[in-house]
Amino acid sequence: MRKRGRGRLSGGSVAELDGFRRTQRLAYACAEEVGARLRPGVTEREAARMLRRWLEVRGVRDWFHLPFAWFGDRTAFTGFRIPLQFFPTGRRLEEGMPFILDLAPVYGGFSADVGFSGRIGENALHDKLLDDLRAHRELILREVRERRTLRAIYQDVDRLMVEQGYANRHRAYPFGVIAHTVDRVEERRWSPRVFGFGTQALKGLASDAVRGHREGWSPLWSPYGFSDHPPAPGMWAVEPHLGFRGTGAKFEEILVVTDSADPEQSAFWLDDDLPHVRRWETTV
Amino acid sequence: MSTDRRGEVRERRVSTGGLELSVAESGDAARPTVVLVHGYPDSKEVWSEVAVRLAEDFHVVLYDVRGHGGSTAPVPLRGGFTLEKLTDDFLAVADAVSPGRPVHLVGHDWGSVQSWEFVTVARTEGRIASFTSVSGPSLDHLGHWIAQRASRPTPRGAAQLLGQGAKSWYVYALHAPALTELAWRGPLGRRWPAILRRMEKAPEGAAPYPTASLPQDAAHGAWLYRDNVRARLRRPRTDPYAHAPVQLITPTDDVFLSERLYDDLDRWAPDLVRRSLPGKHWVPRTRPAQLASWIGEFVVRHEDREGGGQPKGATAAGAVREAPAVSAVRPAPAARTAGVYARRFGGRLVLVTGAAGGIGRATAFAFAEAGARVVAVDRDAEGAARTAELARLIGAPEAWAERTDVSDGEAMEKLAKRVVTEYGVVDVLVNNAGIGLSGPFLDTSAEDWKQVLDVNLWGVLHGCRLFGRQMVERGEGGHIVNTASAAAYQPSKALSAYCTSKAAVLMLSECLRAEWGGQGIGVSAICPGFVNTGITSTARFTGVSAEEESRRRKKAKRLYGLRDYPPEKVADAVLRAVVRNQAVVPVTPEARGGLVLSRIASGALRAIARVEPPL
């Protein structure tokens, strides 16, 4: 793995992967536990606060972004026009409602960004969406290994969603991104946030953008021209997001891209022991 | 075996308060009992078409209301038709035909008015398992409805009050002493059958209707109004709450009653299902199959309940069910519109061609969300299967995928046969499948022309021909939506074949609308405009190399993507077009602008037609 970041990331070491994996696991554990505690009547703001508390108690001091929670048709981002609509609202959870918890803690200097889709009670449609996300996880890994351009992969993901009958809701994310890089973050005593995003992490992303601009790649994986390049080595938090008539589902996890010549080693998911992956394995 | 039973009608007489009621039973007496109550000026024969259908599965009971048909009339007539006495009659019939087991009640017109009384008074509690109301409000609910609007007259409330007041002209007329009787026994009675046929466009049924007793029935029935209307409207009961689940069926074109009357109904009937049926007042004659199917479904649903339909504790008070999707008590404005679709399309059969993607798929989903049963037809079997699967997940009670090429006449005939035998007659047909073709006329080969016309025009023709025939033969109306295009009225130098095929679809739709309008079959042509669908990736470009064709396809796809008009909005326009029975529906702003131009400044459209498309 190539040496990246501001000279701190001594690329590819097992210890480093372990660090990212530890943060990602912690974030998923948090999402699973809080997800299991959600009951009808809880608001998005309360859920987001629960996520934050849970992680802060376990030593998280900084964030790539503060936790988000979306309930009901907000999981499909219906009617989202401005980025402020991403922030948790007073929407209350009801029986049968889908929800998405999205959290990006920095832990021990390693950041992660995870998305967890769940539902309260029965929701067959939501189950179907979660099942169908599997094809996207496989498609993304396969095409990254084939070193197709990020823009082309993006378009293939879109096409698959249309074939499946869904709308891509990652289109609603800033710059329409399906993924962005995550990095090591310097831990400081004071880490202020701007619009819910940690300044340290944003600084990392910005310096990646500057470096990427010089080297011809972008830390944002979007449908636009600036993503018309093969996958750049690094840690990519990938978040394909399906939406279908008021129900949305996504996963978000880290894809490790390296400059190895071996296809297997050139790209792999950081961790396969995640709730959505376990779900697919048990349903098969 | 069931056909034997249904043919056999057993007549009997039931005594009540010194009167004899004529009661007819059919079907297996061990099955759930459905009691059908007729209105004014009718006798039990108004139900004959519905009863024949219901008798296949249920024990069906018809009775002549006192003073009507074969039942005797009270003496004196005045005071003999009060709702209390009619309740006695109902209880006597119910006890005779279904001792110890609650019955399912169905009322039309005055039959429904009196059934509302039955279902809201305490002494019938436990005797009624469910109630289906057709075209007849409760006088008590109506009294509250009027009082509410009269005491605080908002402009809208006042308009509703005046509107219904005008529709109720016959109620005042019926209060005129002697005149009513004279008219019915004289010229009105003689002409009534012809008037009814003209007004309702009702087919002649097998059973004689109206019966020979009509003048007498109508004269006696006037006392239904005189004995009850004024008293109840002036002083409505304060507790007319339904103690059984209610299915409300409102005909959309009822000249006597407006749908607004039922605005507050969820207040009185806690377990309510609403449906709307395109038709006029006498739907038991004009839409018997649909009524029978809804009544049957409702009966079965409430027969399954423990205790044969006692809803106590089984339902959350205050929950209104928009059939069959579930919605909250006070739905948001958006949900209320969805409610209109749910009432209208719940349980109806909708067939969509080209349903594996784009507008077809979005349309299938929109109907599914409204609770319709969906048949998704496409050449792409996998895509159609996927549409059907998702349709089930979002609310379609049933959905099927059919692999058929619409341009293949024989395949379409097979499809039509299979659909009618397996799923029934289609209520709404959406002929949507279409392909794109672009290129100069001289570069468009005969084969290209054939292909475009085969899919875009013949596909629609086959659909209208085969499924339209089924609709006409059933005689209960229906609706056909043909997806034309803004290209149907916007000529273009690059789209001669496509524009021609779509113009033909538009004209075909208009002609069919004229021909079938009288039979209750609406035809709409949808002209979407530039919508972001898969048509761009399959469109063909003639007169260019394969490479250039692929480039143009990509470019077109990109342009359509930039325009990014979602097919879901077209789907919504389709549902709205059916509900409102619109003739030509341009959807995107450019399609609407084009239509206006084609009518007031066709020269401008011809000028646009010469512009080279940016491909």
PDB file of N, CA and C in Angstrom, chain A residues 124-125 128 132 162-166 244-245, chain B residues 361-362 365-366 369 386 389-390 393-394 568:
ATOM      1  N   ALA A 124     -41.145  -6.016   5.023  1.00  0.00           N
ATOM      2  CA  ALA A 124     -40.633  -6.932   3.998  1.00  0.00           C
ATOM      3  C   ALA A 124     -39.890  -6.180   2.902  1.00  0.00           C
ATOM      4  N   LEU A 125     -40.368  -4.967   2.604  1.00  0.00           N
ATOM      5  CA  LEU A 125     -39.715  -4.199   1.545  1.00  0.00           C
ATOM      6  C   LEU A 125     -38.294  -3.834   1.952  1.00  0.00           C
ATOM      7  N   LYS A 128     -36.034  -6.662   1.561  1.00  0.00           N
ATOM      8  CA  LYS A 128     -35.694  -6.881   0.148  1.00  0.00           C
ATOM      9  C   LYS A 128     -34.569  -5.939  -0.277  1.00  0.00           C
ATOM     10  N   ASP A 132     -30.840  -6.881  -1.633  1.00  0.00           N
ATOM     11  CA  ASP A 132     -30.351  -6.456  -2.943  1.00  0.00           C
ATOM     12  C   ASP A 132     -29.067  -5.649  -2.864  1.00  0.00           C
ATOM     13  N   VAL A 162     -31.096   0.775 -11.102  1.00  0.00           N
ATOM     14  CA  VAL A 162     -32.261   0.987 -11.980  1.00  0.00           C
ATOM     15  C   VAL A 162     -32.847  -0.363 -12.397  1.00  0.00           C
ATOM     16  N   GLU A 163     -31.982  -1.315 -12.739  1.00  0.00           N
ATOM     17  CA  GLU A 163     -32.470  -2.649 -13.103  1.00  0.00           C
ATOM     18  C   GLU A 163     -33.237  -3.274 -11.944  1.00  0.00           C
ATOM     19  N   GLN A 164     -32.711  -3.065 -10.752  1.00  0.00           N
ATOM     20  CA  GLN A 164     -33.393  -3.630  -9.579  1.00  0.00           C
ATOM     21  C   GLN A 164     -34.707  -2.912  -9.294  1.00  0.00           C
ATOM     22  N   GLY A 165     -34.897  -1.765  -9.938  1.00  0.00           N
ATOM     23  CA  GLY A 165     -36.150  -1.036  -9.757  1.00  0.00           C
ATOM     24  C   GLY A 165     -36.047   0.101  -8.753  1.00  0.00           C
ATOM     25  N   TYR A 166     -34.837   0.413  -8.321  1.00  0.00           N
ATOM     26  CA  TYR A 166     -34.660   1.413  -7.270  1.00  0.00           C
ATOM     27  C   TYR A 166     -34.082   2.708  -7.818  1.00  0.00           C
ATOM     28  N   PHE A 244     -36.462   3.440  -2.469  1.00  0.00           N
ATOM     29  CA  PHE A 244     -37.610   2.951  -3.223  1.00  0.00           C
ATOM     30  C   PHE A 244     -38.881   3.413  -2.539  1.00  0.00           C
ATOM     31  N   ARG A 245     -39.538   4.369  -3.134  1.00  0.00           N
ATOM     32  CA  ARG A 245     -40.843   4.852  -2.676  1.00  0.00           C
ATOM     33  C   ARG A 245     -40.911   4.996  -1.161  1.00  0.00           C
TER      34      ARG A 245
ATOM     35  N   ARG B 361     -42.861   0.556 -15.430  1.00  0.00           N
ATOM     36  CA  ARG B 361     -42.583   0.032 -14.096  1.00  0.00           C
ATOM     37  C   ARG B 361     -43.085   0.998 -13.030  1.00  0.00           C
ATOM     38  N   ALA B 362     -42.810   2.291 -13.220  1.00  0.00           N
ATOM     39  CA  ALA B 362     -43.252   3.283 -12.232  1.00  0.00           C
ATOM     40  C   ALA B 362     -44.776   3.282 -12.132  1.00  0.00           C
ATOM     41  N   PHE B 365     -45.935   0.332 -10.152  1.00  0.00           N
ATOM     42  CA  PHE B 365     -45.695   0.565  -8.728  1.00  0.00           C
ATOM     43  C   PHE B 365     -46.748   1.512  -8.149  1.00  0.00           C
ATOM     44  N   ALA B 366     -47.092   2.551  -8.905  1.00  0.00           N
ATOM     45  CA  ALA B 366     -48.071   3.523  -8.392  1.00  0.00           C
ATOM     46  C   ALA B 366     -49.428   2.841  -8.185  1.00  0.00           C
ATOM     47  N   GLU B 369     -49.181   0.594  -5.145  1.00  0.00           N
ATOM     48  CA  GLU B 369     -49.253   1.351  -3.893  1.00  0.00           C
ATOM     49  C   GLU B 369     -50.689   1.697  -3.542  1.00  0.00           C
ATOM     50  N   ARG B 386     -39.417  -8.877 -11.638  1.00  0.00           N
ATOM     51  CA  ARG B 386     -38.939  -7.977 -10.587  1.00  0.00           C
ATOM     52  C   ARG B 386     -40.003  -6.912 -10.266  1.00  0.00           C
ATOM     53  N   GLU B 389     -42.677  -8.525  -8.260  1.00  0.00           N
ATOM     54  CA  GLU B 389     -42.240  -8.823  -6.889  1.00  0.00           C
ATOM     55  C   GLU B 389     -42.261  -7.562  -6.017  1.00  0.00           C
ATOM     56  N   LEU B 390     -41.692  -6.484  -6.553  1.00  0.00           N
ATOM     57  CA  LEU B 390     -41.675  -5.249  -5.768  1.00  0.00           C
ATOM     58  C   LEU B 390     -43.083  -4.692  -5.598  1.00  0.00           C
ATOM     59  N   LEU B 393     -44.579  -6.110  -2.691  1.00  0.00           N
ATOM     60  CA  LEU B 393     -43.994  -5.600  -1.441  1.00  0.00           C
ATOM     61  C   LEU B 393     -44.529  -4.227  -1.044  1.00  0.00           C
ATOM     62  N   ILE B 394     -44.993  -3.452  -2.043  1.00  0.00           N
ATOM     63  CA  ILE B 394     -45.444  -2.104  -1.678  1.00  0.00           C
ATOM     64  C   ILE B 394     -46.951  -1.990  -1.637  1.00  0.00           C
ATOM     65  N   GLU B 568     -41.724   8.529 -12.206  1.00  0.00           N
ATOM     66  CA  GLU B 568     -42.757   8.465 -11.159  1.00  0.00           C
ATOM     67  C   GLU B 568     -43.808   9.564 -11.341  1.00  0.00           C
TER      68      GLU B 568
END
